[in-house]
CSV table of N, CA and C and ligand atoms in Angstrom, one decimal:
chain,number,residue,atom,x,y,z
A,215,UNK,N,-45.9,-1.6,-33.9
A,215,UNK,CA,-45.6,-3.0,-33.4
A,215,UNK,C,-44.6,-3.7,-34.3
A,216,UNK,N,-43.8,-4.4,-33.7
A,216,UNK,CA,-42.9,-5.2,-34.4
A,216,UNK,C,-42.7,-6.6,-33.8
A,217,UNK,N,-41.7,-7.3,-34.2
A,217,UNK,CA,-41.4,-8.6,-33.6
A,217,UNK,C,-40.2,-8.5,-32.7
A,218,UNK,N,-40.1,-9.5,-31.9
A,218,UNK,CA,-39.0,-9.5,-31.0
A,218,UNK,C,-37.8,-10.3,-31.6
A,219,UNK,N,-37.2,-9.8,-32.6
A,219,UNK,CA,-36.1,-10.5,-33.2
A,219,UNK,C,-34.8,-10.2,-32.5
A,220,UNK,N,-34.1,-11.2,-32.0
A,220,UNK,CA,-32.9,-10.9,-31.2
A,220,UNK,C,-31.8,-10.3,-32.1
A,221,UNK,N,-31.1,-9.4,-31.5
A,221,UNK,CA,-29.9,-8.8,-32.2
A,221,UNK,C,-28.7,-9.5,-31.7
A,222,UNK,N,-28.0,-10.2,-32.6
A,222,UNK,CA,-26.9,-11.0,-32.3
A,222,UNK,C,-25.6,-10.3,-32.5
A,223,UNK,N,-24.7,-10.5,-31.6
A,223,UNK,CA,-23.4,-9.9,-31.8
A,223,UNK,C,-22.3,-11.0,-31.6
A,224,UNK,N,-21.1,-10.6,-31.9
A,224,UNK,CA,-20.0,-11.6,-31.8
A,224,UNK,C,-19.9,-12.1,-30.3
A,225,UNK,N,-20.2,-11.2,-29.4
A,225,UNK,CA,-20.0,-11.7,-28.0
A,225,UNK,C,-21.1,-12.6,-27.5
A,226,UNK,N,-22.3,-12.6,-28.1
A,226,UNK,CA,-23.3,-13.5,-27.6
A,226,UNK,C,-23.8,-14.5,-28.6
A,227,UNK,N,-23.2,-14.6,-29.8
A,227,UNK,CA,-23.6,-15.6,-30.8
A,227,UNK,C,-23.6,-17.0,-30.3
A,228,UNK,N,-22.5,-17.4,-29.5
A,228,UNK,CA,-22.5,-18.8,-28.9
A,228,UNK,C,-23.7,-19.1,-28.1
A,229,UNK,N,-24.2,-18.1,-27.3
A,229,UNK,CA,-25.4,-18.3,-26.5
A,229,UNK,C,-26.6,-18.6,-27.4
A,230,UNK,N,-26.8,-17.8,-28.4
A,230,UNK,CA,-28.0,-18.0,-29.3
A,230,UNK,C,-27.9,-19.3,-30.0
A,231,UNK,N,-26.7,-19.7,-30.4
A,231,UNK,CA,-26.5,-21.0,-31.0
A,231,UNK,C,-26.8,-22.1,-30.1
A,232,UNK,N,-26.5,-22.0,-28.8
A,232,UNK,CA,-26.8,-23.0,-27.8
A,232,UNK,C,-28.3,-23.2,-27.6
A,233,UNK,N,-29.0,-22.1,-27.7
A,233,UNK,CA,-30.5,-22.1,-27.6
A,233,UNK,C,-31.0,-22.9,-28.8
A,234,UNK,N,-30.5,-22.6,-30.0
A,234,UNK,CA,-30.9,-23.3,-31.2
A,234,UNK,C,-30.7,-24.8,-31.0
A,235,UNK,N,-29.6,-25.2,-30.3
A,235,UNK,CA,-29.2,-26.6,-30.1
A,235,UNK,C,-29.9,-27.2,-28.9
A,236,UNK,N,-30.8,-26.4,-28.2
A,236,UNK,CA,-31.6,-27.0,-27.1
A,236,UNK,C,-30.8,-27.2,-25.8
A,237,UNK,N,-29.7,-26.5,-25.6
A,237,UNK,CA,-29.0,-26.6,-24.4
A,237,UNK,C,-28.3,-25.3,-24.1
A,238,UNK,N,-28.9,-24.4,-23.3
A,238,UNK,CA,-28.4,-23.1,-23.1
A,238,UNK,C,-27.0,-23.2,-22.5
A,239,UNK,N,-26.1,-22.4,-23.1
A,239,UNK,CA,-24.7,-22.3,-22.6
A,239,UNK,C,-24.5,-20.8,-22.3
A,240,UNK,N,-23.8,-20.5,-21.2
A,240,UNK,CA,-23.4,-19.1,-20.9
A,240,UNK,C,-21.9,-19.0,-20.8
A,241,UNK,N,-21.5,-17.7,-20.9
A,241,UNK,CA,-20.1,-17.4,-20.8
A,241,UNK,C,-19.7,-17.7,-19.3
A,242,UNK,N,-18.5,-18.3,-19.2
A,242,UNK,CA,-18.0,-18.6,-17.8
A,242,UNK,C,-16.5,-18.3,-17.8
A,243,UNK,N,-16.0,-17.9,-16.6
A,243,UNK,CA,-14.6,-17.6,-16.5
A,243,UNK,C,-13.8,-18.9,-16.5
A,244,UNK,N,-12.8,-18.9,-17.4
A,244,UNK,CA,-12.0,-20.1,-17.5
A,244,UNK,C,-11.0,-20.2,-16.3
A,245,UNK,N,-10.8,-19.1,-15.5
A,245,UNK,CA,-9.9,-19.1,-14.4
A,245,UNK,C,-10.6,-19.6,-13.1
A,246,UNK,N,-11.8,-19.0,-12.8
A,246,UNK,CA,-12.5,-19.3,-11.6
A,246,UNK,C,-13.8,-20.0,-11.7
A,247,UNK,N,-14.3,-20.1,-13.0
A,247,UNK,CA,-15.5,-20.8,-13.3
A,247,UNK,C,-16.8,-20.1,-13.1
A,248,UNK,N,-16.8,-18.8,-12.7
A,248,UNK,CA,-18.0,-18.0,-12.5
A,248,UNK,C,-18.7,-17.8,-13.8
A,249,UNK,N,-20.0,-18.1,-13.8
A,249,UNK,CA,-20.8,-17.8,-15.0
A,249,UNK,C,-21.2,-16.4,-15.0
A,250,UNK,N,-21.4,-15.8,-16.2
A,250,UNK,CA,-21.9,-14.4,-16.2
A,250,UNK,C,-22.8,-14.2,-17.4
A,251,UNK,N,-23.8,-13.4,-17.2
A,251,UNK,CA,-24.7,-13.1,-18.2
A,251,UNK,C,-25.3,-11.7,-17.9
A,252,UNK,N,-25.3,-10.7,-18.8
A,252,UNK,CA,-24.8,-10.9,-20.2
A,252,UNK,C,-23.3,-11.1,-20.3
A,253,UNK,N,-22.8,-11.6,-21.5
A,253,UNK,CA,-21.4,-11.8,-21.7
A,253,UNK,C,-20.6,-10.5,-21.5
A,254,UNK,N,-19.4,-10.6,-20.9
A,254,UNK,CA,-18.6,-9.4,-20.7
A,254,UNK,C,-17.1,-9.9,-20.8
A,255,UNK,N,-16.2,-9.0,-21.2
A,255,UNK,CA,-14.9,-9.4,-21.5
A,255,UNK,C,-14.0,-9.7,-20.2
A,256,UNK,N,-14.5,-9.2,-19.1
A,256,UNK,CA,-13.6,-9.4,-17.9
A,256,UNK,C,-14.5,-10.0,-16.8
A,257,UNK,N,-13.9,-11.0,-16.1
A,257,UNK,CA,-14.7,-11.7,-15.0
A,257,UNK,C,-14.9,-10.7,-13.8
A,258,UNK,N,-16.1,-10.5,-13.4
A,258,UNK,CA,-16.4,-9.5,-12.3
A,258,UNK,C,-15.8,-10.1,-10.9
A,259,UNK,N,-15.5,-11.4,-10.9
A,259,UNK,CA,-15.1,-11.9,-9.6
A,259,UNK,C,-13.5,-11.9,-9.5
A,260,UNK,N,-12.8,-12.3,-10.5
A,260,UNK,CA,-11.4,-12.5,-10.4
A,260,UNK,C,-10.6,-11.6,-11.5
A,261,UNK,N,-11.4,-10.9,-12.3
A,261,UNK,CA,-10.8,-10.0,-13.3
A,261,UNK,C,-10.0,-10.7,-14.5
A,262,UNK,N,-10.2,-12.0,-14.5
A,262,UNK,CA,-9.5,-12.7,-15.6
A,262,UNK,C,-10.2,-12.4,-16.9
A,263,UNK,N,-9.5,-12.5,-18.0
A,263,UNK,CA,-10.1,-12.2,-19.4
A,263,UNK,C,-10.2,-13.6,-20.1
A,264,UNK,N,-9.9,-14.7,-19.5
A,264,UNK,CA,-10.0,-16.0,-20.1
A,264,UNK,C,-11.5,-16.5,-20.0
A,265,UNK,N,-12.1,-16.8,-21.1
A,265,UNK,CA,-13.5,-17.2,-21.0
A,265,UNK,C,-13.7,-18.5,-21.8
A,266,UNK,N,-14.8,-19.1,-21.5
A,266,UNK,CA,-15.3,-20.3,-22.2
A,266,UNK,C,-16.8,-20.3,-22.1
A,267,UNK,N,-17.5,-21.1,-23.0
A,267,UNK,CA,-18.9,-21.2,-23.0
A,267,UNK,C,-19.2,-22.6,-22.4
A,268,UNK,N,-20.0,-22.6,-21.4
A,268,UNK,CA,-20.3,-23.8,-20.7
A,268,UNK,C,-21.9,-24.0,-20.6
A,269,UNK,N,-22.3,-25.2,-20.9
A,269,UNK,CA,-23.8,-25.5,-20.7
A,269,UNK,C,-24.2,-25.4,-19.3
A,270,UNK,N,-25.4,-24.9,-19.0
A,270,UNK,CA,-25.9,-24.8,-17.7
A,270,UNK,C,-26.8,-26.0,-17.4
A,271,UNK,N,-27.1,-26.3,-16.1
A,271,UNK,CA,-28.0,-27.4,-15.8
A,271,UNK,C,-29.4,-27.2,-16.2
A,272,UNK,N,-29.9,-26.0,-16.3
A,272,UNK,CA,-31.2,-25.7,-16.8
A,272,UNK,C,-32.2,-25.7,-15.7
A,273,UNK,N,-31.8,-25.4,-14.5
A,273,UNK,CA,-32.7,-25.3,-13.3
A,273,UNK,C,-32.5,-24.0,-12.6
A,274,UNK,N,-33.5,-23.5,-12.0
A,274,UNK,CA,-33.4,-22.2,-11.3
A,274,UNK,C,-34.7,-21.9,-10.5
A,275,UNK,N,-34.8,-20.7,-10.0
A,275,UNK,CA,-35.8,-20.2,-9.1
A,275,UNK,C,-36.4,-18.9,-9.6
A,276,UNK,N,-37.7,-18.8,-9.6
A,276,UNK,CA,-38.3,-17.6,-10.1
A,276,UNK,C,-38.1,-16.4,-9.1
A,277,UNK,N,-37.5,-15.3,-9.6
A,277,UNK,CA,-37.3,-14.2,-8.7
A,277,UNK,C,-38.4,-13.2,-8.8
A,278,UNK,N,-39.0,-13.1,-10.0
A,278,UNK,CA,-40.1,-12.1,-10.2
A,278,UNK,C,-40.9,-12.5,-11.5
A,279,UNK,N,-42.1,-12.0,-11.6
A,279,UNK,CA,-42.9,-12.4,-12.7
A,279,UNK,C,-43.9,-11.3,-13.0
A,280,UNK,N,-44.5,-11.3,-14.2
A,280,UNK,CA,-45.5,-10.4,-14.6
A,280,UNK,C,-46.3,-11.0,-15.7
A,281,UNK,N,-47.6,-10.7,-15.8
A,281,UNK,CA,-48.4,-11.1,-16.9
A,281,UNK,C,-48.8,-9.8,-17.6
A,282,UNK,N,-48.5,-9.7,-18.9
A,282,UNK,CA,-48.8,-8.6,-19.7
A,282,UNK,C,-50.2,-8.7,-20.3
A,283,UNK,N,-51.0,-7.7,-20.2
A,283,UNK,CA,-52.4,-7.8,-20.8
A,283,UNK,C,-52.5,-6.8,-22.0
A,284,UNK,N,-51.4,-6.1,-22.3
A,284,UNK,CA,-51.4,-5.2,-23.4
A,284,UNK,C,-50.4,-5.7,-24.5
A,285,UNK,N,-50.7,-5.4,-25.7
A,285,UNK,CA,-49.9,-5.9,-26.8
A,285,UNK,C,-48.7,-4.9,-27.1
A,286,UNK,N,-47.5,-5.5,-27.0
A,286,UNK,CA,-46.3,-4.7,-27.3
A,286,UNK,C,-45.6,-5.2,-28.5
A,287,UNK,N,-45.8,-6.5,-28.8
A,287,UNK,CA,-45.1,-7.1,-29.9
A,287,UNK,C,-46.1,-8.0,-30.7
A,288,UNK,N,-45.9,-8.0,-32.0
A,288,UNK,CA,-46.8,-8.9,-32.8
A,288,UNK,C,-46.7,-10.3,-32.5
A,289,UNK,N,-45.5,-10.8,-32.1
A,289,UNK,CA,-45.3,-12.2,-31.9
A,289,UNK,C,-45.6,-12.6,-30.4
A,290,UNK,N,-46.1,-11.7,-29.6
A,290,UNK,CA,-46.4,-12.0,-28.2
A,290,UNK,C,-47.9,-11.4,-28.0
A,291,UNK,N,-48.9,-12.1,-28.5
A,291,UNK,CA,-50.2,-11.6,-28.2
A,291,UNK,C,-50.6,-11.8,-26.7
A,292,UNK,N,-51.2,-10.8,-26.2
A,292,UNK,CA,-51.6,-10.9,-24.7
A,292,UNK,C,-52.8,-11.8,-24.5
A,293,UNK,N,-52.9,-12.4,-23.3
A,293,UNK,CA,-52.0,-12.2,-22.2
A,293,UNK,C,-50.8,-13.1,-22.3
A,294,UNK,N,-49.6,-12.7,-21.9
A,294,UNK,CA,-48.4,-13.5,-21.9
A,294,UNK,C,-47.6,-13.1,-20.7
A,295,UNK,N,-46.8,-14.0,-20.2
A,295,UNK,CA,-46.0,-13.7,-19.0
A,295,UNK,C,-44.5,-13.6,-19.3
A,296,UNK,N,-43.9,-12.9,-18.4
A,296,UNK,CA,-42.4,-12.9,-18.4
A,296,UNK,C,-41.9,-13.2,-17.0
A,297,UNK,N,-40.9,-14.0,-16.8
A,297,UNK,CA,-40.4,-14.4,-15.5
A,297,UNK,C,-38.9,-14.1,-15.5
A,298,UNK,N,-38.4,-13.6,-14.3
A,298,UNK,CA,-37.0,-13.5,-14.1
A,298,UNK,C,-36.6,-14.8,-13.3
A,299,UNK,N,-35.7,-15.5,-13.8
A,299,UNK,CA,-35.2,-16.8,-13.2
A,299,UNK,C,-33.8,-16.7,-12.8
A,300,UNK,N,-33.5,-16.9,-11.5
A,300,UNK,CA,-32.1,-17.0,-11.1
A,300,UNK,C,-31.7,-18.5,-11.3
A,301,UNK,N,-30.8,-18.6,-12.3
A,301,UNK,CA,-30.3,-20.0,-12.6
A,301,UNK,C,-29.4,-20.5,-11.4
A,302,UNK,N,-29.4,-21.8,-11.2
A,302,UNK,CA,-28.6,-22.3,-10.1
A,302,UNK,C,-27.1,-22.0,-10.2
A,303,UNK,N,-26.7,-21.6,-11.4
A,303,UNK,CA,-25.3,-21.2,-11.6
A,303,UNK,C,-25.1,-19.8,-11.2
A,304,UNK,N,-26.2,-19.0,-11.0
A,304,UNK,CA,-26.0,-17.6,-10.5
A,304,UNK,C,-26.7,-16.6,-11.4
A,305,UNK,N,-26.4,-16.6,-12.7
A,305,UNK,CA,-27.0,-15.5,-13.5
A,305,UNK,C,-28.5,-15.5,-13.5
A,306,UNK,N,-29.1,-14.3,-13.8
A,306,UNK,CA,-30.5,-14.1,-13.9
A,306,UNK,C,-30.9,-14.0,-15.4
A,307,UNK,N,-31.9,-14.8,-15.8
A,307,UNK,CA,-32.3,-14.6,-17.2
A,307,UNK,C,-33.8,-14.3,-17.2
A,308,UNK,N,-34.2,-13.7,-18.3
A,308,UNK,CA,-35.7,-13.4,-18.5
A,308,UNK,C,-36.2,-14.4,-19.5
A,309,UNK,N,-37.3,-15.0,-19.2
A,309,UNK,CA,-37.9,-16.0,-20.1
A,309,UNK,C,-39.4,-16.0,-19.9
A,310,UNK,N,-40.1,-17.0,-20.4
A,310,UNK,CA,-41.5,-17.1,-20.3
A,310,UNK,C,-41.8,-18.4,-19.6
A,311,UNK,N,-42.9,-18.4,-18.7
A,311,UNK,CA,-43.3,-19.6,-18.1
A,311,UNK,C,-44.3,-20.3,-19.0
A,312,UNK,N,-44.1,-21.6,-19.2
A,312,UNK,CA,-45.0,-22.4,-20.0
A,312,UNK,C,-45.6,-23.5,-19.1
A,313,UNK,N,-46.7,-24.0,-19.6
A,313,UNK,CA,-47.3,-25.1,-18.8
A,313,UNK,C,-48.2,-24.5,-17.7
A,314,UNK,N,-48.5,-25.3,-16.7
A,314,UNK,CA,-49.4,-24.9,-15.7
A,314,UNK,C,-48.9,-23.7,-14.9
A,315,UNK,N,-49.7,-22.6,-14.7
A,315,UNK,CA,-49.3,-21.5,-13.9
A,315,UNK,C,-49.6,-21.8,-12.4
A,316,UNK,N,-48.7,-21.5,-11.5
A,316,UNK,CA,-49.0,-21.8,-10.1
A,316,UNK,C,-50.1,-20.8,-9.6
A,317,UNK,N,-50.8,-21.2,-8.5
A,317,UNK,CA,-51.7,-20.3,-7.8
A,317,UNK,C,-50.9,-19.3,-7.0
A,318,UNK,N,-51.5,-18.1,-6.9
A,318,UNK,CA,-50.8,-17.1,-6.1
A,318,UNK,C,-49.5,-16.6,-6.7
A,319,UNK,N,-48.6,-16.2,-5.8
A,319,UNK,CA,-47.3,-15.7,-6.3
A,319,UNK,C,-46.5,-16.8,-6.9
A,320,UNK,N,-45.7,-16.5,-7.9
A,320,UNK,CA,-44.8,-17.4,-8.5
A,320,UNK,C,-43.4,-17.3,-7.9
A,321,UNK,N,-43.2,-16.3,-7.1
A,321,UNK,CA,-41.8,-16.1,-6.6
A,321,UNK,C,-41.4,-17.2,-5.7
A,322,UNK,N,-40.2,-17.7,-6.0
A,322,UNK,CA,-39.6,-18.8,-5.2
A,322,UNK,C,-39.9,-20.2,-5.8
A,323,UNK,N,-40.7,-20.2,-6.8
A,323,UNK,CA,-41.0,-21.6,-7.4
A,323,UNK,C,-39.8,-22.0,-8.2
A,324,UNK,N,-39.5,-23.4,-8.1
A,324,UNK,CA,-38.4,-24.0,-8.8
A,324,UNK,C,-38.9,-24.3,-10.2
A,325,UNK,N,-38.0,-24.0,-11.2
A,325,UNK,CA,-38.3,-24.2,-12.6
A,325,UNK,C,-37.2,-25.0,-13.3
A,326,UNK,N,-37.6,-25.6,-14.4
A,326,UNK,CA,-36.6,-26.2,-15.3
A,326,UNK,C,-36.8,-25.6,-16.7
A,327,UNK,N,-35.7,-25.4,-17.4
A,327,UNK,CA,-35.7,-24.8,-18.7
A,327,UNK,C,-36.0,-25.9,-19.7
A,328,UNK,N,-36.8,-25.4,-20.7
A,328,UNK,CA,-37.0,-26.3,-21.9
A,328,UNK,C,-36.9,-25.3,-23.1
A,329,UNK,N,-37.1,-25.9,-24.3
A,329,UNK,CA,-36.9,-25.1,-25.5
A,329,UNK,C,-38.1,-25.3,-26.4
A,330,UNK,N,-38.6,-24.1,-26.8
A,330,UNK,CA,-39.9,-24.1,-27.6
A,330,UNK,C,-39.7,-23.3,-28.8
A,331,UNK,N,-40.5,-23.7,-29.8
A,331,UNK,CA,-40.4,-22.9,-31.1
A,331,UNK,C,-41.2,-21.6,-30.9
A,332,UNK,N,-40.7,-20.5,-31.3
A,332,UNK,CA,-41.4,-19.2,-31.2
A,332,UNK,C,-41.2,-18.4,-32.5
A,333,UNK,N,-42.2,-18.4,-33.3
A,333,UNK,CA,-42.1,-17.5,-34.5
A,333,UNK,C,-40.9,-17.9,-35.4
A,334,UNK,N,-40.7,-19.2,-35.6
A,334,UNK,CA,-39.7,-19.7,-36.5
A,334,UNK,C,-38.3,-19.8,-35.9
A,335,UNK,N,-38.1,-19.6,-34.6
A,335,UNK,CA,-36.8,-19.8,-34.0
A,335,UNK,C,-37.0,-20.4,-32.7
A,336,UNK,N,-36.0,-20.9,-32.1
A,336,UNK,CA,-36.1,-21.6,-30.8
A,336,UNK,C,-35.8,-20.6,-29.7
A,337,UNK,N,-36.5,-20.7,-28.6
A,337,UNK,CA,-36.2,-19.9,-27.4
A,337,UNK,C,-36.3,-20.8,-26.2
A,338,UNK,N,-35.7,-20.3,-25.1
A,338,UNK,CA,-35.9,-21.1,-23.8
A,338,UNK,C,-37.2,-20.6,-23.2
A,339,UNK,N,-37.7,-21.5,-22.3
A,339,UNK,CA,-38.9,-21.2,-21.5
A,339,UNK,C,-38.7,-22.0,-20.2
A,340,UNK,N,-39.4,-21.5,-19.2
A,340,UNK,CA,-39.4,-22.2,-17.9
A,340,UNK,C,-40.7,-22.9,-17.6
A,341,UNK,N,-40.5,-24.0,-17.0
A,341,UNK,CA,-41.7,-24.8,-16.6
A,341,UNK,C,-41.6,-25.1,-15.1
A,342,UNK,N,-42.7,-25.0,-14.3
A,342,UNK,CA,-42.6,-25.3,-12.9
A,342,UNK,C,-42.1,-26.8,-12.7
A,343,UNK,N,-41.1,-26.9,-11.9
A,343,UNK,CA,-40.5,-28.2,-11.7
A,343,UNK,C,-41.5,-29.0,-10.7
A,344,UNK,N,-41.5,-30.3,-11.0
A,344,UNK,CA,-42.3,-31.2,-10.2
A,344,UNK,C,-41.9,-31.2,-8.7
B,1160,ZN,ZN1,-13.1,-15.4,-12.7
């Protein structure tokens, strides 16, 4: 068992820094504006190589979810959940749902991102939107 320490690279360091700053930013195409995650050197829509890092609104919809009842990492004692959220800007991110868990399926629920401390660093999390 180990901890879930992110491995940072030159291509995603701005994203990790934006999480530390409490406002997730993703790579976007400077030519057509398409957001992309994970970062990549070429826009999949228009093939431009011009990029910029832009903050996202922090809202999205749950595409899928799971609750783990087995321990995989020391810093995630079970039970804990993982949710796939399609951001309103398009990209899909994996995060954790915090706060009240909805009854039944979580799929299709609207969420907003917030930032929580986790084992000495900041991470994003999703909360069911009012
Ligand atoms: Zn583009």
